[in-house]
Every structure is written in C-alpha cells, then in structure tokens.
C-alpha cells in the first residue's frame, strides 16, 4: 500500500486536512513540522513547506527521501490567468513551469535551463482519479498549465507575460519546484489548486478574502482522492 505525501505551502492550506485525519504524530525535521497520520486506512505524511520554490523543494525532497512517500499530492490556492477560472474554482496541473527562470540572454526559452525541461508533466493516473472525483461530485475541474515563480503576482502585465510565454492557466509559487523534485526522483505527483484571486491589481485583497475558503475547497477534494488511491 502506498504512503501518500500531502503538502501545501501555507498553514491554512493544510489545516483543513489536519482537522479530518486520524492518529496524528508530529515529527520535527529540517526546521519544519511533518505530520504522520491515517485517513480511511491510508498512510499519510502532511506538511506545509513555507512559501516559494526553495522551501517547497526542501519539503518535497524530505517527504520523499526521509519519509519514503511514494506519491505526492499538493493542495492549495492559486491566482487565475485563464478567464474561465473564477474564485473558488479548481484547477489540476497537467504540466508545470517556472515563469521566473530566465537565462534567455543565452538564447534559451524562458523557463528552460540545460538538462532541465521547460515543462514537467504530472502523473496521469492521479489526474484521472481527480476527474472521477470531480464527476462524482458534479464539480467543474479545469486541467491546464500551472506557472510557478518566487513572486506574488498582482499585475496584468506580468500575467500577460506568463500567458504568452507559457500558455499558463494559473500561477502560484511552489508547484513547479515540487514537480522538478518528484520527477527527478521518479515519484508520481499531482498539483491541485483552488483559485483565490486573479493575479490582477486586486489580487492582494482578493487573496486575503478568499484564501481560507479556497484552501478548504482544495483540501476537501484531495481527501476524496486519497480514498481512491491504492
Ligand atoms: O504560497 C504563496 C501564497 C501567496 S504569498 C503562493 N500561493 C499563495 C498561491 C497564490 C499565488 N501565487 C502568486 C495565490 N495567488 C497567487 C498570486 N501570485 N497572485 C503570501 C500570501 N500571504 C501572506 C504571505 N505571503
């Protein structure tokens, strides 16, 4: 049976999970807290990484290498780029990229470095489980590209750059770094985000208003998926 890692970036993104799981055991490691737990007979390790690509890489690596998780699910919130995505809507990443990675002066595409890839694809099987859960609950679930960078985007200009260069549907600050780690270690991973804002001038205010409710939407969906993972 698998041992499933579930991570978020902020405390609010994992709090709704910790409320529902059982047999929680807290372990401190590398200046962070990891929560071993069970849910409907499944073994879980839950953590929030802190914000951004570096902290999320560290947490993903720890979940896989120290805790020996063999699948990783990310749950959290994101800013929307695709105008079909409204606050509270769900998106799953079919692929992820780093919108702030730039060695274009050497003729490379934005988001590309030698021996890396512009896009990292998430696990198809986990995506199909997500689609089953969405269908059963009659929820709309968009599948698309998620762009990650070490910046909270609150500008139409930056959104347009990310849309034009990556065709991204949503943006956040951790997904692609987690994807790179899982891909390198050959561990199936999945990124789910509920929209908290649209990354425009109002993003800061919208985020403050909607992040908790959107984080709950994402976490509830993830727990339904856990039941279906063998
Ligand atoms: O973990 C960071 C959080 C914002 S920073 C990335 N998360 C939320 C996703 C996200 C996002 N990322 C970039 C939602 N909307 C986004 C956007 N741009 N517009 C943060 C938030 N609150 C306090 C401190 N830092």
mmCIF file of C-alpha atoms and ligand atoms in Angstrom, residues 8-10 12-13 50-52 74 76-80 99 147 149 151-155 171-174 193-200 203-204 207-208 211, ligand 1:
data_model
loop_
_atom_site.group_PDB
_atom_site.id
_atom_site.type_symbol
_atom_site.label_atom_id
_atom_site.label_comp_id
_atom_site.label_asym_id
_atom_site.label_seq_id
_atom_site.Cartn_x
_atom_site.Cartn_y
_atom_site.Cartn_z
ATOM 1 C CA UNK A 8 0.743 22.804 0.999
ATOM 2 C CA UNK A 9 2.802 25.971 1.252
ATOM 3 C CA UNK A 10 0.963 27.856 3.990
ATOM 4 C CA UNK A 12 -4.056 27.468 6.010
ATOM 5 C CA UNK A 13 -3.550 25.028 3.136
ATOM 6 C CA UNK A 50 6.547 27.771 3.765
ATOM 7 C CA UNK A 51 6.266 29.952 0.698
ATOM 8 C CA UNK A 52 8.244 29.694 -2.526
ATOM 9 C CA UNK A 74 -0.060 19.257 -3.479
ATOM 10 C CA UNK A 76 -3.502 24.860 -2.124
ATOM 11 C CA UNK A 77 -4.648 28.074 -3.753
ATOM 12 C CA UNK A 78 -3.590 29.905 -6.920
ATOM 13 C CA UNK A 79 -4.085 33.054 -8.934
ATOM 14 C CA UNK A 80 -6.077 32.586 -12.151
ATOM 15 C CA UNK A 99 7.956 31.555 -15.108
ATOM 16 C CA UNK A 147 3.255 28.504 -13.781
ATOM 17 C CA UNK A 149 7.654 31.732 -9.584
ATOM 18 C CA UNK A 151 6.707 36.319 -6.674
ATOM 19 C CA UNK A 152 3.132 37.075 -5.690
ATOM 20 C CA UNK A 153 1.730 38.289 -8.999
ATOM 21 C CA UNK A 154 -0.615 41.258 -8.816
ATOM 22 C CA UNK A 155 -0.225 42.757 -12.281
ATOM 23 C CA UNK A 171 0.020 30.730 -11.277
ATOM 24 C CA UNK A 172 1.413 30.160 -7.831
ATOM 25 C CA UNK A 173 4.773 29.885 -6.057
ATOM 26 C CA UNK A 174 5.516 26.181 -5.362
ATOM 27 C CA UNK A 193 -5.227 24.446 -6.619
ATOM 28 C CA UNK A 194 -8.432 26.345 -5.893
ATOM 29 C CA UNK A 195 -8.474 29.914 -7.171
ATOM 30 C CA UNK A 196 -8.080 32.642 -4.521
ATOM 31 C CA UNK A 197 -7.594 35.654 -6.823
ATOM 32 C CA UNK A 198 -6.981 36.570 -10.448
ATOM 33 C CA UNK A 199 -3.427 37.906 -10.046
ATOM 34 C CA UNK A 200 -4.501 41.419 -11.083
ATOM 35 C CA UNK A 203 -5.022 40.171 -6.039
ATOM 36 C CA UNK A 204 -3.748 41.132 -2.585
ATOM 37 C CA UNK A 207 -6.288 36.687 -1.646
ATOM 38 C CA UNK A 208 -6.854 37.904 1.915
ATOM 39 C CA UNK A 211 -7.579 32.124 0.583
HETATM 40 O O1 LIG B 1 2.311 30.357 -1.176
HETATM 41 C C1 LIG B 1 2.081 31.545 -1.912
HETATM 42 C C2 LIG B 1 0.939 32.338 -1.330
HETATM 43 C C3 LIG B 1 0.994 33.814 -1.647
HETATM 44 S S1 LIG B 1 2.316 34.680 -0.891
HETATM 45 C C4 LIG B 1 1.612 31.185 -3.312
HETATM 46 N N1 LIG B 1 0.216 30.870 -3.095
HETATM 47 C C5 LIG B 1 -0.279 31.748 -2.052
HETATM 48 C C6 LIG B 1 -0.606 30.778 -4.312
HETATM 49 C C7 LIG B 1 -1.092 32.070 -4.904
HETATM 50 C C8 LIG B 1 -0.342 32.968 -5.661
HETATM 51 N N2 LIG B 1 0.976 32.992 -6.018
HETATM 52 C C9 LIG B 1 1.404 34.013 -6.775
HETATM 53 C C10 LIG B 1 -2.373 32.565 -4.856
HETATM 54 N N3 LIG B 1 -2.443 33.724 -5.574
HETATM 55 C C11 LIG B 1 -1.216 33.993 -6.070
HETATM 56 C C12 LIG B 1 -0.701 35.051 -6.861
HETATM 57 N N4 LIG B 1 0.618 35.030 -7.183
HETATM 58 N N5 LIG B 1 -1.465 36.067 -7.304
HETATM 59 C C13 LIG B 1 1.740 35.216 0.647
HETATM 60 C C14 LIG B 1 0.424 35.336 0.988
HETATM 61 N N6 LIG B 1 0.050 35.745 2.188
HETATM 62 C C15 LIG B 1 0.942 36.055 3.112
HETATM 63 C C16 LIG B 1 2.269 35.960 2.795
HETATM 64 N N7 LIG B 1 2.641 35.547 1.570
#
